[in-house]
PDB file of C-alpha atoms in Angstrom:
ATOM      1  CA  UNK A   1       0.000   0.000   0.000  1.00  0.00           C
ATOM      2  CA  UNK A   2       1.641   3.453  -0.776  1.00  0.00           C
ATOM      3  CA  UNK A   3      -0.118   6.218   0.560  1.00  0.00           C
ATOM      4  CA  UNK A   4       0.585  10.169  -0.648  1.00  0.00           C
ATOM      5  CA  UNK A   5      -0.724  13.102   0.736  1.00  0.00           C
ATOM      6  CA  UNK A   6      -0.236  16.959  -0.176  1.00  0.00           C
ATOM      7  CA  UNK A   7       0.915  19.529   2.981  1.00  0.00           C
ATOM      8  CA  UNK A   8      -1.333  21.900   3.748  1.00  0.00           C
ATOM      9  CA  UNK A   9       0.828  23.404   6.665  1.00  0.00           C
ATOM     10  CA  UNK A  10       4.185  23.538   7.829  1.00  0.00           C
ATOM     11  CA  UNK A  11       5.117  20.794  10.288  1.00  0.00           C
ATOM     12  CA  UNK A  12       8.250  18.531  11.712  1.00  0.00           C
ATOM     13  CA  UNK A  13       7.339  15.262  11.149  1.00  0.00           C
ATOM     14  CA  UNK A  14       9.057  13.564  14.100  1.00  0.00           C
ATOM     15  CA  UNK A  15       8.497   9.618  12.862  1.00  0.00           C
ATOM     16  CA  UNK A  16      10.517  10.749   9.915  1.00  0.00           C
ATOM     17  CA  UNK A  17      13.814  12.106  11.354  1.00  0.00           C
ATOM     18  CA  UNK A  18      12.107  15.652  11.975  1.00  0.00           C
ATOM     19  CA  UNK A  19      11.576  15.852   8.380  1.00  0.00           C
ATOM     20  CA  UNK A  20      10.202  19.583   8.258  1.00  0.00           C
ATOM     21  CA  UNK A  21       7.044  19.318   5.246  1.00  0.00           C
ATOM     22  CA  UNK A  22       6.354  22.623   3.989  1.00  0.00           C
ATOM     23  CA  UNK A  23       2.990  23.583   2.237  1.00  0.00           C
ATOM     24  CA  UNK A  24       3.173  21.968  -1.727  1.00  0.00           C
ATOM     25  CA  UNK A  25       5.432  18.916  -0.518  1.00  0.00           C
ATOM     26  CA  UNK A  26       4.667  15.445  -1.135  1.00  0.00           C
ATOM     27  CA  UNK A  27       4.225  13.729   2.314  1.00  0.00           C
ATOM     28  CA  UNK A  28       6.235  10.792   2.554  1.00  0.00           C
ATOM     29  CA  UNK A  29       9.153  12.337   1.503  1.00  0.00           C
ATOM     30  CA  UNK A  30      11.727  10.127  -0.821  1.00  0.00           C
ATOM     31  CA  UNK A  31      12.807   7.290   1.347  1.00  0.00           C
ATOM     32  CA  UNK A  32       9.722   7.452   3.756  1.00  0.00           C
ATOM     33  CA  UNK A  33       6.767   6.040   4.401  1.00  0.00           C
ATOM     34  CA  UNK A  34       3.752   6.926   5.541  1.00  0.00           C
ATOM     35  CA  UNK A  35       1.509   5.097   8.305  1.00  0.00           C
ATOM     36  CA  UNK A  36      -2.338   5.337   7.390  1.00  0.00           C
ATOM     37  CA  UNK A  37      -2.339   6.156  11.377  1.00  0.00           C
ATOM     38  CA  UNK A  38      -0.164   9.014  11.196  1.00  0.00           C
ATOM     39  CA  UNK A  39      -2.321  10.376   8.061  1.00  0.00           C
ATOM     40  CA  UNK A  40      -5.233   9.800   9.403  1.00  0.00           C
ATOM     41  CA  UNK A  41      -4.000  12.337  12.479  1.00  0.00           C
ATOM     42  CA  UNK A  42      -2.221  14.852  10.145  1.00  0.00           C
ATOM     43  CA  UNK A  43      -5.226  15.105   7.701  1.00  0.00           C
ATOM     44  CA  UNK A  44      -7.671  15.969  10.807  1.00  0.00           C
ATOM     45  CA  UNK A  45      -7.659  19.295  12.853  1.00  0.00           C
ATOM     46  CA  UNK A  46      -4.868  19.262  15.482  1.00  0.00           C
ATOM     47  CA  UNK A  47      -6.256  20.185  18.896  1.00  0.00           C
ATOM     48  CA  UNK A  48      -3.759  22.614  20.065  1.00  0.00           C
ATOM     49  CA  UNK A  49      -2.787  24.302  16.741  1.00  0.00           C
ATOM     50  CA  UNK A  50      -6.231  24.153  14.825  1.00  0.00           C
ATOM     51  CA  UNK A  51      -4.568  23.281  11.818  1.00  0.00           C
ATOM     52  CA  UNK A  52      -4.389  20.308   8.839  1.00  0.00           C
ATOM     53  CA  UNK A  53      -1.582  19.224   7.780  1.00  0.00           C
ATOM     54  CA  UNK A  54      -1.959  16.826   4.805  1.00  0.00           C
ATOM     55  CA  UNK A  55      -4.966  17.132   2.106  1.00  0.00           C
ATOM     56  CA  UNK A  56      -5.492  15.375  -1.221  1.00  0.00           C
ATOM     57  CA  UNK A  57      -4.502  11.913   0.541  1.00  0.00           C
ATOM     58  CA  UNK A  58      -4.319   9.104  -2.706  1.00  0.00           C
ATOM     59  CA  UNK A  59      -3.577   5.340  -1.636  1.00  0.00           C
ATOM     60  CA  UNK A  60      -2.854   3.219  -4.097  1.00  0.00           C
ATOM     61  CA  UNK A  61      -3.900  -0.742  -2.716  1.00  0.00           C
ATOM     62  CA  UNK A  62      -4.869  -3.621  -5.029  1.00  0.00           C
ATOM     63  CA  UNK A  63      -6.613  -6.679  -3.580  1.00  0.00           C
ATOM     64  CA  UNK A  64      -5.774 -10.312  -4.377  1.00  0.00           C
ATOM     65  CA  UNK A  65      -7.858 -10.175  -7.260  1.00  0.00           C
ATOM     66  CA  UNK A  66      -6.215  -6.443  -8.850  1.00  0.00           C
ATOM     67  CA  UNK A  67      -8.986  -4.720  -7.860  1.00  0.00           C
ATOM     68  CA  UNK A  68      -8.497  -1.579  -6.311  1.00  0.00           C
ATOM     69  CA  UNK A  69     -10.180  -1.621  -2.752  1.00  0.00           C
ATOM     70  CA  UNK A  70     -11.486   1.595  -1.287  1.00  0.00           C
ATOM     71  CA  UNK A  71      -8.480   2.514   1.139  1.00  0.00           C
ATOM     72  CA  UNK A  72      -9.111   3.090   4.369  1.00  0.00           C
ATOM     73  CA  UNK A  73      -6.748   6.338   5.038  1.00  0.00           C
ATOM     74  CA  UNK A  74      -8.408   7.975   2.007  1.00  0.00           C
ATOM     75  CA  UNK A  75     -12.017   7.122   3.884  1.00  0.00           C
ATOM     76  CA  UNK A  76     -10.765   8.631   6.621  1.00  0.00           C
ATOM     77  CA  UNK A  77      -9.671  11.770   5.326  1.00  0.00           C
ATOM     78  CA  UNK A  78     -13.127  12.451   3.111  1.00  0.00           C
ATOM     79  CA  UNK A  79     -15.181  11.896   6.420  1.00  0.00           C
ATOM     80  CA  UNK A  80     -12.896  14.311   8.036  1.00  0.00           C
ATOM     81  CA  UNK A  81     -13.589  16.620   5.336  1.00  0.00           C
ATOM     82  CA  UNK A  82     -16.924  16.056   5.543  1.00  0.00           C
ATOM     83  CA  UNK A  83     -17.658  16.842   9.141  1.00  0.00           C
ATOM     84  CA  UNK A  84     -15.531  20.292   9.192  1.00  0.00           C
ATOM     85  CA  UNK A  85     -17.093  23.378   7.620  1.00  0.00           C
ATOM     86  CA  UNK A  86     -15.029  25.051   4.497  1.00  0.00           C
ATOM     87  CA  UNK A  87     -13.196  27.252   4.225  1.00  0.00           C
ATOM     88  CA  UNK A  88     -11.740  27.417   7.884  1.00  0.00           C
ATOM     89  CA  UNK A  89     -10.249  30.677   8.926  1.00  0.00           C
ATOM     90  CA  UNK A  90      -6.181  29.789   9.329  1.00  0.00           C
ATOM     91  CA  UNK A  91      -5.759  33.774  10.207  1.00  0.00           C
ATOM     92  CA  UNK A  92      -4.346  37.068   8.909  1.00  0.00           C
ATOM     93  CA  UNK A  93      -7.522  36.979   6.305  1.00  0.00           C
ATOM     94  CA  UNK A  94      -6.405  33.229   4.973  1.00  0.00           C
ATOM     95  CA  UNK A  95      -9.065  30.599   4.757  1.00  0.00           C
ATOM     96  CA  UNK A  96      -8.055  27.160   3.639  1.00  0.00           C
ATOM     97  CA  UNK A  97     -11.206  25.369   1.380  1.00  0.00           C
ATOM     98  CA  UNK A  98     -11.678  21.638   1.170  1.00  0.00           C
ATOM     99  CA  UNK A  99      -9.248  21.168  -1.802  1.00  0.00           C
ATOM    100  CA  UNK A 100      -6.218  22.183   0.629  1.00  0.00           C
ATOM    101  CA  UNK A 101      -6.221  25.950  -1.381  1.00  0.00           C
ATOM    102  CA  UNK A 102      -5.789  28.977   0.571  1.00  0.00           C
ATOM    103  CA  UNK A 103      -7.559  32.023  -0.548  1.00  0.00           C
ATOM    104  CA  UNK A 104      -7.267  35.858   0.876  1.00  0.00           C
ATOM    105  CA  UNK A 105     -10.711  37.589   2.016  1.00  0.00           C
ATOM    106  CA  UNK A 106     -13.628  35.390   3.520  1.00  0.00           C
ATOM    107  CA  UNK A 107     -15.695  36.416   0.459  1.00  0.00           C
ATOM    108  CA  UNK A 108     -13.804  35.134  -2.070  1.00  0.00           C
ATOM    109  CA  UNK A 109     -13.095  31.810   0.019  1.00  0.00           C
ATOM    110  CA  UNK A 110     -16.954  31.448   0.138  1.00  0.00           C
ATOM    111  CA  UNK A 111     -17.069  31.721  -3.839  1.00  0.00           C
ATOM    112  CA  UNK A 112     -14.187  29.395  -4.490  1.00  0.00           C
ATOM    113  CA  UNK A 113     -15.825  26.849  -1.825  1.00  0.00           C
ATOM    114  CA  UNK A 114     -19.215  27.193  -3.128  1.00  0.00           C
ATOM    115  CA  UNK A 115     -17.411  26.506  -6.967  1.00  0.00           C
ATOM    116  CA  UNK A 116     -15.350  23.453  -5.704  1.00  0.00           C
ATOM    117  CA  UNK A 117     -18.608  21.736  -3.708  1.00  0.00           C
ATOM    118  CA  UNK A 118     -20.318  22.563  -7.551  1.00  0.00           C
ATOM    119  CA  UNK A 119     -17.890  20.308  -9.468  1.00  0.00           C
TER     120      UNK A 119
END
């Protein structure tokens, strides 16, 4: 199973050698790997910092058969999305929409959210 996910927000990844991820990296990084635990915590909003860190998770898993099987962390990430109102305020006039995007000025987050839920 190989699991990707794009940052969102800056972080130290400590299970990776304090990796630090900026926003637009690929999380793993070359010669990681990612746990579908640790996704599953970076993709939902971190008590203490009210933040995400990863967004657009893709996990590519084949079953015995070749089929591709829903994957779990991927589940986990579009209920997460689900259950959290868009776009969240991440401060100084930045709110972050479902797609991971940030976008300056509350009205023109609400117009690019309203677009994205559209598509």
């Amino acid at each position: 199973m190989m699991i990707k996910a794009k940052v969102v927000n800056l972080f130290k990844e400590k299970e990776h050698n304090d990796h630090v991820y900026s926003p637009g990296d690929v999380y793993p990084a070359e010669g990681y790997e990612a746990n579908s635990e640790r996704v599953k915590f970076l993709s939902q909003v971190h008590q203490k910092y009210k933040k995400i860190y990863l967004a657009e998770i893709e996990v590519d898993e084949e079953n015995d058969e070749g089929e591709a099987k829903k994957p779990e962390a991927k589940e986990l990430a579009e209920q997460n999305t689900n259950k959290n109102e868009f776009p969240k305020h991440t401060g100084g006039g930045w709110y972050m929409l479902s797609s991971g995007e940030k976008v300056h000025g509350k009205d023109e987050a609400l117009a690019a959210e309203n677009a994205l839920q559209k598509e």
